[in-house]
CSV table of C-alpha atoms and ligand atoms in Angstrom, one decimal:
chain,number,residue,atom,x,y,z
Q,1,MET,CA,110.1,120.6,91.4
Q,2,ALA,CA,107.2,122.1,93.3
Q,3,LEU,CA,103.8,121.8,91.7
Q,4,ARG,CA,103.2,123.6,88.5
Q,5,PHE,CA,99.5,124.6,87.7
Q,6,ARG,CA,97.8,126.1,84.8
Q,7,ILE,CA,94.2,126.2,83.9
Q,8,LEU,CA,94.0,125.1,80.3
Q,9,GLY,CA,90.3,126.4,79.7
Q,10,SER,CA,87.6,127.5,81.7
Q,11,GLY,CA,83.8,128.5,81.4
Q,12,SER,CA,80.7,126.8,80.4
Q,13,SER,CA,82.0,125.6,77.1
Q,14,GLY,CA,84.8,123.6,78.9
Q,15,ASN,CA,87.0,123.1,82.1
Q,16,ALA,CA,90.5,121.7,82.3
Q,17,ALA,CA,93.5,122.1,84.3
Q,18,LEU,CA,97.1,120.8,84.2
Q,19,LEU,CA,99.1,119.9,87.3
Q,20,GLN,CA,102.6,118.9,87.3
Q,21,SER,CA,104.9,117.6,89.7
Q,22,ASP,CA,108.3,115.7,89.7
Q,23,ALA,CA,106.5,112.3,89.0
Q,24,ALA,CA,103.0,113.1,87.8
Q,25,ARG,CA,101.3,115.1,84.9
Q,26,VAL,CA,97.6,115.0,85.5
Q,27,LEU,CA,94.4,116.9,84.2
Q,28,VAL,CA,91.8,118.0,86.8
Q,29,ASP,CA,88.6,117.5,84.4
Q,30,ALA,CA,88.7,117.2,80.6
Q,31,GLY,CA,85.9,119.3,79.3
Q,32,PHE,CA,87.4,119.7,75.8
Q,33,SER,CA,87.6,117.5,72.9
Q,34,ALA,CA,90.8,115.4,72.7
Q,35,ARG,CA,91.9,117.5,69.7
Q,36,ARG,CA,91.2,120.8,71.5
Q,37,LEU,CA,92.9,119.5,74.7
Q,38,ASP,CA,96.0,118.7,72.8
Q,39,ALA,CA,96.1,122.1,71.1
Q,40,LEU,CA,95.7,123.6,74.7
Q,41,LEU,CA,98.4,121.5,76.0
Q,42,ALA,CA,100.7,122.3,73.2
Q,43,GLU,CA,101.3,125.7,74.9
Q,44,ASP,CA,103.0,123.7,77.6
Q,45,GLY,CA,105.2,121.6,75.2
Q,46,LEU,CA,103.0,118.9,76.0
Q,47,SER,CA,100.1,116.7,74.4
Q,48,LEU,CA,97.7,114.1,75.8
Q,49,ALA,CA,100.2,111.4,75.0
Q,50,GLN,CA,102.4,112.8,78.0
Q,51,ILE,CA,99.4,113.0,80.4
Q,52,ASP,CA,99.3,110.2,83.1
Q,53,ALA,CA,95.9,110.8,84.4
Q,54,ILE,CA,92.6,112.6,84.6
Q,55,PHE,CA,91.0,113.2,88.1
Q,56,LEU,CA,87.2,113.9,87.1
Q,57,THR,CA,85.0,115.9,89.2
Q,58,HIS,CA,81.7,114.9,87.5
Q,59,GLU,CA,80.2,113.7,84.2
Q,60,HIS,CA,78.9,116.9,82.6
Q,61,GLY,CA,80.2,117.6,79.2
Q,62,ASP,CA,82.0,121.0,80.0
Q,63,HIS,CA,84.3,118.8,82.4
Q,64,ALA,CA,84.4,115.2,80.6
Q,65,ALA,CA,84.1,115.8,77.0
Q,66,ALA,CA,87.8,114.6,76.0
Q,67,LEU,CA,86.5,111.1,77.3
Q,68,THR,CA,85.0,110.1,74.0
Q,69,GLY,CA,88.6,110.8,72.4
Q,70,LEU,CA,90.6,108.8,74.8
Q,71,ALA,CA,90.4,105.7,72.8
Q,72,ARG,CA,93.8,106.5,71.3
Q,73,HIS,CA,95.2,107.1,74.7
Q,74,PRO,CA,94.6,103.8,76.8
Q,75,HIS,CA,97.4,104.7,79.1
Q,76,ILE,CA,95.6,107.5,80.6
Q,77,ARG,CA,94.0,106.5,83.9
Q,78,VAL,CA,90.8,108.0,84.5
Q,79,TYR,CA,90.2,108.6,88.4
Q,80,ALA,CA,86.3,109.0,89.3
Q,81,ASN,CA,83.8,107.6,91.8
Q,82,ARG,CA,82.0,104.9,90.8
Q,83,ALA,CA,78.6,106.6,90.0
Q,84,THR,CA,80.6,109.2,88.0
Q,85,ALA,CA,82.3,106.6,86.1
Q,86,GLU,CA,79.2,104.4,85.4
Q,87,VAL,CA,77.1,107.3,84.0
Q,88,ALA,CA,80.0,108.5,81.7
Q,89,GLN,CA,80.9,105.2,80.3
Q,90,ARG,CA,77.4,104.6,79.1
Q,91,SER,CA,77.9,107.0,76.3
Q,92,LEU,CA,81.2,105.9,75.3
Q,93,LYS,CA,82.0,103.2,72.8
Q,94,HIS,CA,85.2,102.2,74.3
Q,95,ARG,CA,85.8,101.1,77.8
Q,96,LEU,CA,88.2,103.7,79.7
Q,97,ASN,CA,91.2,103.0,81.9
Q,98,TRP,CA,89.0,103.8,85.1
Q,99,HIS,CA,90.4,103.9,88.7
Q,100,TYR,CA,87.7,104.3,91.1
Q,101,PHE,CA,87.9,106.2,94.4
Q,102,GLU,CA,85.5,106.3,97.2
Q,103,THR,CA,84.3,110.0,97.7
Q,104,GLY,CA,85.8,111.2,101.0
Q,105,ALA,CA,88.5,108.8,101.1
Q,106,ALA,CA,92.1,109.7,100.1
Q,107,PHE,CA,94.2,108.1,97.3
Q,108,SER,CA,97.6,108.6,95.8
Q,109,PHE,CA,98.8,108.9,92.2
Q,110,ARG,CA,102.6,108.7,92.0
Q,111,ASP,CA,103.6,111.7,94.2
Q,112,LEU,CA,100.5,113.3,94.6
Q,113,GLU,CA,97.8,112.6,97.5
Q,114,VAL,CA,94.3,113.3,96.6
Q,115,SER,CA,91.2,113.4,98.5
Q,116,SER,CA,87.7,114.2,97.1
Q,117,PHE,CA,84.6,115.6,99.1
Q,118,ARG,CA,81.0,116.0,97.8
Q,119,VAL,CA,79.6,119.0,96.7
Q,120,PRO,CA,76.0,119.9,96.0
Q,121,HIS,CA,75.4,120.0,92.1
Q,122,ASP,CA,72.8,118.5,89.7
Q,123,ALA,CA,75.3,115.5,88.6
Q,124,GLN,CA,75.7,111.8,89.9
Q,125,ASP,CA,78.1,112.3,92.5
Q,126,PRO,CA,79.9,115.5,92.1
Q,127,VAL,CA,83.2,116.2,94.0
Q,128,GLY,CA,85.8,118.9,94.7
Q,129,PHE,CA,89.4,117.8,95.0
Q,130,ILE,CA,92.4,118.5,97.5
Q,131,ILE,CA,95.7,117.6,96.1
Q,132,SER,CA,98.8,117.7,98.0
Q,133,HIS,CA,102.6,117.0,97.4
Q,134,GLY,CA,105.4,117.0,99.4
Q,135,ALA,CA,106.7,115.5,102.8
Q,136,GLY,CA,106.2,118.7,104.6
Q,137,ASP,CA,110.0,119.3,105.5
Q,138,LEU,CA,112.5,121.8,104.6
Q,139,VAL,CA,113.6,119.9,101.5
Q,140,SER,CA,110.0,119.2,100.4
Q,141,PRO,CA,107.5,121.5,101.8
Q,142,ARG,CA,103.9,120.5,101.5
Q,143,ARG,CA,101.8,121.9,98.9
Q,144,THR,CA,98.3,121.9,98.4
Q,145,LEU,CA,95.7,122.9,95.6
Q,146,ALA,CA,91.9,122.7,96.2
Q,147,TRP,CA,89.6,122.4,93.1
Q,148,LEU,CA,86.1,123.7,93.7
Q,149,THR,CA,83.8,124.2,90.8
Q,150,ASP,CA,80.1,123.4,90.2
Q,151,LEU,CA,78.2,123.8,93.2
Q,152,GLY,CA,75.2,125.4,94.2
Q,153,HIS,CA,76.0,126.2,97.6
Q,154,ALA,CA,79.1,125.7,99.9
Q,155,PRO,CA,78.3,123.8,103.0
Q,156,ALA,CA,80.4,123.9,106.1
Q,157,ASN,CA,82.3,120.8,105.3
Q,158,VAL,CA,83.7,122.4,102.0
Q,159,HIS,CA,84.7,125.4,104.2
Q,160,GLU,CA,86.8,122.9,106.2
Q,161,HIS,CA,88.2,121.1,103.0
Q,162,ILE,CA,89.4,124.1,101.3
Q,163,ARG,CA,91.0,126.0,104.3
Q,164,GLU,CA,94.6,124.3,104.1
Q,165,ALA,CA,95.0,124.9,100.6
Q,166,ASP,CA,97.9,126.9,99.2
Q,167,VAL,CA,96.1,127.4,96.1
Q,168,LEU,CA,92.2,127.5,95.7
Q,169,VAL,CA,90.4,127.2,92.2
Q,170,VAL,CA,86.7,128.2,92.8
Q,171,GLU,CA,83.9,128.8,90.6
Q,172,ALA,CA,82.5,132.3,90.2
Q,173,ASN,CA,79.9,131.3,87.8
Q,174,TYR,CA,77.4,134.3,87.6
Q,175,CYS,CA,76.5,137.7,88.4
Q,176,PRO,CA,72.8,137.5,89.8
Q,177,ARG,CA,72.0,140.9,88.1
Q,178,LEU,CA,73.3,139.6,84.5
Q,179,LEU,CA,71.8,136.2,85.2
Q,180,GLU,CA,68.4,138.0,85.7
Q,181,ALA,CA,68.7,140.4,82.6
Q,182,ASP,CA,69.8,137.6,80.5
Q,183,THR,CA,67.3,137.0,77.7
Q,184,LYS,CA,68.9,133.7,76.2
Q,185,ARG,CA,68.1,131.5,79.1
Q,186,PRO,CA,64.5,130.2,79.9
Q,187,TRP,CA,63.2,130.6,83.3
Q,188,SER,CA,63.7,127.0,84.3
Q,189,VAL,CA,67.5,127.1,83.2
Q,190,LYS,CA,68.0,130.1,85.4
Q,191,GLN,CA,66.2,128.4,88.4
Q,192,ARG,CA,68.8,125.5,87.8
Q,193,ILE,CA,71.7,127.6,87.6
Q,194,ASN,CA,70.9,129.6,90.7
Q,195,GLY,CA,69.2,126.6,92.7
Q,196,ARG,CA,70.9,125.0,95.7
Q,197,HIS,CA,72.5,122.2,93.3
Q,198,GLY,CA,73.5,124.7,90.4
Q,199,HIS,CA,76.5,127.2,90.4
Q,200,LEU,CA,78.0,129.7,92.7
Q,201,SER,CA,77.4,133.4,92.1
Q,202,ASN,CA,80.0,136.0,93.0
Q,203,GLU,CA,78.3,137.0,96.1
Q,204,ALA,CA,78.1,133.6,97.2
Q,205,VAL,CA,82.0,133.1,96.4
Q,206,ARG,CA,82.6,136.3,98.4
Q,207,GLU,CA,80.8,134.9,101.3
Q,208,LEU,CA,82.6,131.7,101.2
Q,209,LEU,CA,85.9,133.4,101.1
Q,210,THR,CA,85.0,135.7,103.9
Q,211,THR,CA,83.7,132.9,106.2
Q,212,VAL,CA,86.4,130.4,106.0
Q,213,THR,CA,88.3,130.9,109.2
Q,214,ASN,CA,92.0,131.3,108.9
Q,215,PRO,CA,92.6,130.1,105.4
Q,216,ARG,CA,96.1,129.5,104.3
Q,217,TRP,CA,95.3,130.5,100.6
Q,218,ARG,CA,98.3,132.5,99.0
Q,219,HIS,CA,96.6,132.6,95.4
Q,220,VAL,CA,92.9,132.3,94.6
Q,221,PHE,CA,91.6,131.5,90.9
Q,222,CYS,CA,88.1,132.4,90.1
Q,223,ALA,CA,87.1,130.2,87.2
Q,224,HIS,CA,84.2,128.9,85.3
Q,225,LEU,CA,82.5,132.4,84.6
Q,226,SER,CA,79.4,132.2,82.4
Q,227,ARG,CA,80.1,133.9,79.3
Q,228,ASP,CA,76.8,135.7,79.2
Q,229,CYS,CA,75.9,136.0,82.8
Q,230,ASN,CA,79.1,137.2,84.4
Q,231,THR,CA,82.4,139.3,83.4
Q,232,THR,CA,85.8,139.5,85.1
Q,233,SER,CA,85.0,143.0,86.3
Q,234,ALA,CA,81.9,142.0,88.1
Q,235,VAL,CA,83.9,139.2,89.7
Q,236,GLU,CA,86.8,141.6,90.5
Q,237,THR,CA,84.2,144.1,92.3
Q,238,ALA,CA,82.8,141.3,94.4
Q,239,ILE,CA,85.8,139.6,95.5
Q,240,ALA,CA,89.0,141.4,95.4
Q,241,PRO,CA,88.5,143.5,98.4
Q,242,ALA,CA,88.0,140.4,100.4
Q,243,LEU,CA,91.2,138.8,99.1
Q,244,ARG,CA,93.2,141.9,99.5
Q,245,ALA,CA,92.3,142.1,103.0
Q,246,LEU,CA,93.6,138.5,103.2
Q,247,GLY,CA,96.9,139.4,101.5
Q,248,CYS,CA,96.1,136.7,98.8
Q,249,ALA,CA,96.6,136.9,95.1
Q,250,LEU,CA,93.5,136.9,92.5
Q,251,SER,CA,93.5,135.6,89.2
Q,252,ILE,CA,90.2,135.9,87.6
Q,253,VAL,CA,90.1,133.4,84.3
Q,254,ALA,CA,88.1,135.0,81.5
Q,255,PRO,CA,85.3,132.7,80.2
Q,256,GLY,CA,86.7,130.7,77.4
Q,257,THR,CA,90.5,131.3,78.3
Q,258,GLY,CA,93.0,129.6,80.4
Q,259,SER,CA,95.3,131.2,83.0
Q,260,THR,CA,99.0,131.8,83.1
Q,261,ALA,CA,101.2,129.1,84.9
Q,262,LEU,CA,101.7,129.2,88.6
Q,263,GLU,CA,104.4,127.4,90.5
Q,264,PHE,CA,103.9,126.8,94.1
D,1,ZN,ZN1,78.5,120.6,86.1
D,2,ZN,ZN1,80.8,122.8,84.8
């Protein structure tokens, strides 16, 4: 099997994705209650009992909410850097099956190779992931997924990391016009969102996607859309022309929903 990937849910209220290979079933982030994750996984004929590991980007609740419900699933390995694990563990009653990685260093889990890279976001030690599978020969072509959510801006090192991915998941969190017009959020929260350690706007994503040189992407998922301060059509307007020029498919994950499955 190649890699099978599906975003289970995405947006300010929770983020999680399922990645399956021959030998591994993992979640990238787990930002829903364990009960809700079980319901989302049921659409794939699965439940948490069949998940082997969680790769955790950072400790914010919309990425880590399931951890409180993992007492019943001690078999699930939770991969995180030490700073993230320590702060996440503090609010839990039970000790999780933590496996630490060093930010920037590669590790493997079964038939997946994983590396992490630092992103600028207001959490302990937030990361993006590059997850690869396959030897790179005819029998087993190499396939790579890049996961890039929750960052206030995209430094040059981020460009390098995501360039070689076949599939890129990137956050398109807010439309600056809708954020400005929003009446629910106080000024301080708006400052946090559009700050250097907040989230990417649609325009920032377009700039990122058009600045990376010779990207290998075949499919880009725009995710983590704000329910109040973004729309799929605003993302489409900002980003679709740039990806069309690259001959790359685009899926925009509506806030509060998941995506269809992709095999690659
Ligand atoms: Zn966050
Ligand atoms: Zn988030």
